[in-house]
CSV table of C-alpha atoms in Angstrom, one decimal:
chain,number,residue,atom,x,y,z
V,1,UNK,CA,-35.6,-3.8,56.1
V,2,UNK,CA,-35.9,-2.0,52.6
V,3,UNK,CA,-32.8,-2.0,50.2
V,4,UNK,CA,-31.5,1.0,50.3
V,5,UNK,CA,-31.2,1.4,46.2
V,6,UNK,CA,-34.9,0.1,45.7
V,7,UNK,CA,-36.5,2.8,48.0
V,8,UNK,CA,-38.2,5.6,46.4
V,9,UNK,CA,-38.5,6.2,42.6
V,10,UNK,CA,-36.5,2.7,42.1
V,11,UNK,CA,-32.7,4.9,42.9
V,12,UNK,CA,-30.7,5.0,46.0
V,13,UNK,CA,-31.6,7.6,48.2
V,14,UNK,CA,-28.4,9.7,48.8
V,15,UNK,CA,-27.1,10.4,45.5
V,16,UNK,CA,-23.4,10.9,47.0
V,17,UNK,CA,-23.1,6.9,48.1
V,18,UNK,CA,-23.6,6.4,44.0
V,19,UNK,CA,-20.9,3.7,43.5
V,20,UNK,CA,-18.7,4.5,40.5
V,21,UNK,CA,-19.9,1.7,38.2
V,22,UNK,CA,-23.1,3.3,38.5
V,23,UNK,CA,-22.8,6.9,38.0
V,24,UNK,CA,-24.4,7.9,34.5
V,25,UNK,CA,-21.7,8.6,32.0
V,26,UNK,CA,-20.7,12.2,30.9
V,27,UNK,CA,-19.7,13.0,27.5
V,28,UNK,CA,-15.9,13.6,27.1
V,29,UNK,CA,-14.8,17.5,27.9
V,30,UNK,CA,-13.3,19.9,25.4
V,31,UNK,CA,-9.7,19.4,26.3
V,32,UNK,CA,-10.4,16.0,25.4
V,33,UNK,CA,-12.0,16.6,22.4
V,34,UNK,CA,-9.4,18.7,21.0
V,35,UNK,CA,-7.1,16.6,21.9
V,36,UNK,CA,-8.3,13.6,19.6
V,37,UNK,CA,-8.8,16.2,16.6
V,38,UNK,CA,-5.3,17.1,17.4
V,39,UNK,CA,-4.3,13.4,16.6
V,40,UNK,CA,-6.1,12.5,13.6
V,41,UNK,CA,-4.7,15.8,12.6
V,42,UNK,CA,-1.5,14.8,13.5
V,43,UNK,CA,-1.9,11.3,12.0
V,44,UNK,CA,-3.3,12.6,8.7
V,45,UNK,CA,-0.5,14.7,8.1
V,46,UNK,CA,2.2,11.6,9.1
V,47,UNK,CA,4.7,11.3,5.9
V,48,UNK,CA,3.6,7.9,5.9
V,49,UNK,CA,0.3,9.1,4.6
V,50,UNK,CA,1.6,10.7,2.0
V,51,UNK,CA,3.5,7.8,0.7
V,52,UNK,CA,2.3,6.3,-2.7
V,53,UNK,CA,0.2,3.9,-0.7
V,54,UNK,CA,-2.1,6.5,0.3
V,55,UNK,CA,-1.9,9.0,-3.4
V,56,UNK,CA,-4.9,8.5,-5.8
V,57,UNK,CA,-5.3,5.6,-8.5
V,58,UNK,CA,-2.7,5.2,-10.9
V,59,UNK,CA,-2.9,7.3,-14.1
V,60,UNK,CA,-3.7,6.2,-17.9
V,61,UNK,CA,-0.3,5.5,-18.9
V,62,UNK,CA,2.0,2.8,-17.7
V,63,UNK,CA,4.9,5.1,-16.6
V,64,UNK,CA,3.5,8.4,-17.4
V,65,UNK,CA,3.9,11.0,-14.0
V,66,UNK,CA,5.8,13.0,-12.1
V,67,UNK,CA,7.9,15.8,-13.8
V,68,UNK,CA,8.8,13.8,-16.8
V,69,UNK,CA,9.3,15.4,-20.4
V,70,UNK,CA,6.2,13.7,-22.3
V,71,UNK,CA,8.9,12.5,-25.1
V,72,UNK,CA,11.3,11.3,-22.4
V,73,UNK,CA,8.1,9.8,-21.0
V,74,UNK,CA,6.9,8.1,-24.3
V,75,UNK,CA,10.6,7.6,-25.0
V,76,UNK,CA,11.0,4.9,-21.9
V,77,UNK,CA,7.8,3.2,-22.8
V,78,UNK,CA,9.0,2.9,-26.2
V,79,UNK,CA,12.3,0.9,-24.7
V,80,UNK,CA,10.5,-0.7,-22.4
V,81,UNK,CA,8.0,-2.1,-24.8
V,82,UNK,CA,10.9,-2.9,-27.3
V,83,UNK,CA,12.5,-4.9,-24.2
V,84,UNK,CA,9.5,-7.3,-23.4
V,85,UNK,CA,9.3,-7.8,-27.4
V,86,UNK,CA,13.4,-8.9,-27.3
V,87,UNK,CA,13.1,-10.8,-24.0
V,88,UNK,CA,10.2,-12.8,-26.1
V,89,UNK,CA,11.6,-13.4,-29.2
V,90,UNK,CA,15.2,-14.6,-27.6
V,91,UNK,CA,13.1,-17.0,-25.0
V,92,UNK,CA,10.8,-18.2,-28.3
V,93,UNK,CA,14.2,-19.0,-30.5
V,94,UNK,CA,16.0,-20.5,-27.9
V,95,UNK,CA,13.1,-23.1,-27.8
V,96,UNK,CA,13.1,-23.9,-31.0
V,97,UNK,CA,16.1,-25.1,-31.1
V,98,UNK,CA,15.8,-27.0,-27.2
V,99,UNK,CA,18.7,-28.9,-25.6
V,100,UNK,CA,17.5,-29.6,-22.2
V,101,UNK,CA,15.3,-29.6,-19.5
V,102,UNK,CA,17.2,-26.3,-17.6
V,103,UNK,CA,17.1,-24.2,-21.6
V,104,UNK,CA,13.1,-25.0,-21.3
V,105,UNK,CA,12.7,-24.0,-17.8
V,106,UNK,CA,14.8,-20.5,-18.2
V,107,UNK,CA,13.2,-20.1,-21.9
V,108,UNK,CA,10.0,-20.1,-19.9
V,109,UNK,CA,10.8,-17.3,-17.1
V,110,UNK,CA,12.4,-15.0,-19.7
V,111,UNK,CA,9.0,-15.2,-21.7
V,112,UNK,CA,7.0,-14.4,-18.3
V,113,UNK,CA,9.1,-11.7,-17.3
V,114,UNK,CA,9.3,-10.3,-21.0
V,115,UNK,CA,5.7,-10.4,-21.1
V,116,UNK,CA,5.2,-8.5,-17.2
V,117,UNK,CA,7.1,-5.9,-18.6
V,118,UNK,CA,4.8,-5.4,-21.8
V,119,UNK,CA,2.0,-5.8,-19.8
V,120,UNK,CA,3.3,-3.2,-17.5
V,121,UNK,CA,2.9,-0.7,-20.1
V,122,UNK,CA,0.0,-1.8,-21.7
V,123,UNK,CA,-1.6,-1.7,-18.8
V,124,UNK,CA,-4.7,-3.6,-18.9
V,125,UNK,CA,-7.7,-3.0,-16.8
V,126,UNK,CA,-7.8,-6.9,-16.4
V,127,UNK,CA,-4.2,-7.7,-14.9
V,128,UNK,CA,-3.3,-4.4,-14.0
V,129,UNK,CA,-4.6,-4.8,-10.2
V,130,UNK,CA,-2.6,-8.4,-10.4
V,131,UNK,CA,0.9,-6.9,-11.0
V,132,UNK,CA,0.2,-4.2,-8.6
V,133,UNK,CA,-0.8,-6.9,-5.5
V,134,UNK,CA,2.1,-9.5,-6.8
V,135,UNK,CA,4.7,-7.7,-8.9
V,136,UNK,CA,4.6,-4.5,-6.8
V,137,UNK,CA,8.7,-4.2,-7.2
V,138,UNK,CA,7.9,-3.7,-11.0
V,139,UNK,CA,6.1,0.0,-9.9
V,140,UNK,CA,9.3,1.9,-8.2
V,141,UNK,CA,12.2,2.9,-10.5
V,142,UNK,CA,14.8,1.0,-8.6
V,143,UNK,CA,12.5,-2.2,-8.7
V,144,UNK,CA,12.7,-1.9,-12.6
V,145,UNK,CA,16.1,-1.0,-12.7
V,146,UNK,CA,16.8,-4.3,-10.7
V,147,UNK,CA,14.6,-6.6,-12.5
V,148,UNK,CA,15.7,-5.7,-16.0
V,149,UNK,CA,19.3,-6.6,-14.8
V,150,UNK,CA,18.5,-9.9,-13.3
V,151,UNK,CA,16.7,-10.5,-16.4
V,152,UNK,CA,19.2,-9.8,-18.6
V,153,UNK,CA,21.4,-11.9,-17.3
V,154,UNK,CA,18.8,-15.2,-16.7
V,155,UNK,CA,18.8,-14.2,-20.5
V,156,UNK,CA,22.1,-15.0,-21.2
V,157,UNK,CA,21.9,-18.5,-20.0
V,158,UNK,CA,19.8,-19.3,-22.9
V,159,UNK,CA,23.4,-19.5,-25.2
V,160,UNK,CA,23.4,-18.0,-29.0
V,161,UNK,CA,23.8,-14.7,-30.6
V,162,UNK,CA,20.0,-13.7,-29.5
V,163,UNK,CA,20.5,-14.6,-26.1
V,164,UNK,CA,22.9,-12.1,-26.2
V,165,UNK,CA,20.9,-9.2,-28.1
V,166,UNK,CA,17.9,-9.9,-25.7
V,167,UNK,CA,20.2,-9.8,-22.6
V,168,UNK,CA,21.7,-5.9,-23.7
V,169,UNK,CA,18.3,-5.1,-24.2
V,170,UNK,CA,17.1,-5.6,-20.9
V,171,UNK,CA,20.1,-4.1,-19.8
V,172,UNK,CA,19.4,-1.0,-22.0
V,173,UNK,CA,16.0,-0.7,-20.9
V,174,UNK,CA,17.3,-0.8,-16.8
V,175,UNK,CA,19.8,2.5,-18.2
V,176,UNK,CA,16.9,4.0,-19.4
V,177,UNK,CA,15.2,3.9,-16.1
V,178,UNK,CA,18.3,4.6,-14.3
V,179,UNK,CA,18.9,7.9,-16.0
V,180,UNK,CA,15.4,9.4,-16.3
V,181,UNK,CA,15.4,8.2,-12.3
V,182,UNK,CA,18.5,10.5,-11.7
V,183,UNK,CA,17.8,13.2,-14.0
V,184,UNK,CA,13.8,13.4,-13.4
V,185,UNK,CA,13.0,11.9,-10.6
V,186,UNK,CA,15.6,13.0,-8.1
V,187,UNK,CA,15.4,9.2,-6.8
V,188,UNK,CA,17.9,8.0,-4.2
V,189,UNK,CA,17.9,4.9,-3.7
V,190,UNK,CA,20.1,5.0,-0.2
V,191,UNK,CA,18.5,7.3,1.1
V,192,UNK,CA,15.9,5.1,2.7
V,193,UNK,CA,13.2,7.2,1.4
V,194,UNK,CA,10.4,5.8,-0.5
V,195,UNK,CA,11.4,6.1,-4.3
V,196,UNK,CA,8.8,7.4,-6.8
V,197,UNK,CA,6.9,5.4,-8.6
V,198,UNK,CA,6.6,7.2,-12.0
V,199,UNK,CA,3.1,7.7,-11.4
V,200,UNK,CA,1.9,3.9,-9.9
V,201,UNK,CA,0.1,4.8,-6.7
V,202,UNK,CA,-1.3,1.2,-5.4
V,203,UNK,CA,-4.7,2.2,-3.8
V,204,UNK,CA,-4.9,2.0,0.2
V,205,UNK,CA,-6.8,-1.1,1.5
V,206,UNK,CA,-9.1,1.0,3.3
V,207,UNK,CA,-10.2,4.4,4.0
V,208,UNK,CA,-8.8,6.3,6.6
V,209,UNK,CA,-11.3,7.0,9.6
V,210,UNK,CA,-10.0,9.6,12.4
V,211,UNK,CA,-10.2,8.4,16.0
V,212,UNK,CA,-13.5,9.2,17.1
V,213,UNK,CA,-13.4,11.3,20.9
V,214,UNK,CA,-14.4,8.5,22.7
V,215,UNK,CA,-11.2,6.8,22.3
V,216,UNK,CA,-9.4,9.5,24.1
V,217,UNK,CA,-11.4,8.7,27.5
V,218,UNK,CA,-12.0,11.4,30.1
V,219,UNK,CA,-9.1,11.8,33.1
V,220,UNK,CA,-11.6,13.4,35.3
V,221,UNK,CA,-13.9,10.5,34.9
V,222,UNK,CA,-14.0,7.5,37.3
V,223,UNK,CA,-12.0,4.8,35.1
V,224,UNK,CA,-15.2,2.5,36.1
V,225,UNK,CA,-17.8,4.6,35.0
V,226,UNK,CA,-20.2,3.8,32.3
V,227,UNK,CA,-24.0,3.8,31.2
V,228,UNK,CA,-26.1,1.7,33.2
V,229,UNK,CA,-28.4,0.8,30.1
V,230,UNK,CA,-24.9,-1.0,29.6
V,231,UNK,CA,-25.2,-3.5,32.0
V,232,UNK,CA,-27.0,-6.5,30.9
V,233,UNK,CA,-27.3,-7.9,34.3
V,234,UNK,CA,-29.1,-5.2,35.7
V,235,UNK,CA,-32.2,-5.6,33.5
V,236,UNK,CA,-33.1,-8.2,36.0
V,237,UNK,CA,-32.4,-7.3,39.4
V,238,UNK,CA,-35.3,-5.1,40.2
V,239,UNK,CA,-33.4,-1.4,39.4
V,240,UNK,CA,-35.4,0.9,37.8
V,241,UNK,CA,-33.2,2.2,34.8
């Protein structure tokens, strides 16, 4: 007896005994279709898109942005750059004149983190990306605010008068950033709301692609259903496909 599904042109012979899994495939309908633009729609306009993870690159200056007078603006910089110089100069003197192992050791950090604030408004093309993947904190008002007080008071376990000047100058420089934060920025850092990041945007790992409509798969389609160029083990079996 002839196989049913090899008589004729190489198909079965009554279309309506077509199994599921081998029904051609149907593009998906309208309502589907609309439905997936509805959701990269939907997705695109998610607030977490419009965090700073997802805004352009950052701009020229090292805190330049937002709504920020330009000689408030320069202002900060100026204090911040005048900071990293302090933070130096106290770590430098203090190992001059070395006691012990712990005075080298906290000597060292406050130079590194004297010199990661310079650097953060200098802003070099070379070590830029560097602090923005490992010093991100550095980038958000309240991360700066934070960091300048911790330093400040690492500082002061260096002993001596400049221990002391460096220390209330990383203190006067987290202030600064306070106050233009409040005044400018409108930043609240309870509010569980991302703050601003005076302009730092870090760049999204990847481009956003929409869902395509074939991930939204059609209701009115057998669940089984699919191409039969898709099944690998039919390219054997005698079917004409």
């Amino acid at each position: 007896f002839g196989r049913p599904w090899t008589q004729g042109e190489g198909h079965m012979s009554d279309p309506s005994t077509t199994p599921p899994w081998l029904a051609e495939s149907q593009p998906p309908s309208p309502a589907v279709t609309a439905a997936a633009a509805a959701a990269a729609n939907a997705y695109v306009s998610h607030p977490q898109t419009q965090q700073p993870g997802w805004g352009p690159p950052p701009p020229a200056n090292g805190s330049a942005g937002g709504a920020v007078p330009a000689n408030v603006e320069w202002g900060l910089r100026g204090i911040h750059v005048l900071v990293a110089f302090m933070l130096c100069l106290s770590a430098a003197l203090a190992l001059i004149g070395l006691s012990d192992a712990s005075t080298f050791f906290v000597s060292f950090y406050v130079f590194f983190f004297g010199l990661l604030i310079c650097m953060f408004e200098v802003k070099l093309k070379a070590i830029i990306g560097i602090i923005q993947n490992n010093c991100g904190f550095i980038l958000y008002s309240p991360g700066r605010v934070a960091f300048q007080v911790m330093v400040g008071m690492l500082t002061l376990g260096l002993g001596g008068t400049w221990a002391i000047v460096g220390a209330a100058f990383s203190w006067l420089g987290a202030a600064a950033d306070l106050y233009v934060a409040v005044m400018y920025e409108n930043c609240s850092c309870s509010s569980g709301e991302s703050p601003s990041s005076m302009g730092y945007a870090p760049a999204a790992s990847e481009p956003y692609a929409p869902p395509s409509p074939a991930a939204f798969p059609d209701p009115a389609q057998p669940k089984d259903s699919q191409d039969i160029t898709e099944q690998p083990w039919l390219s054997n079996s005698g079917i004409d496909v």
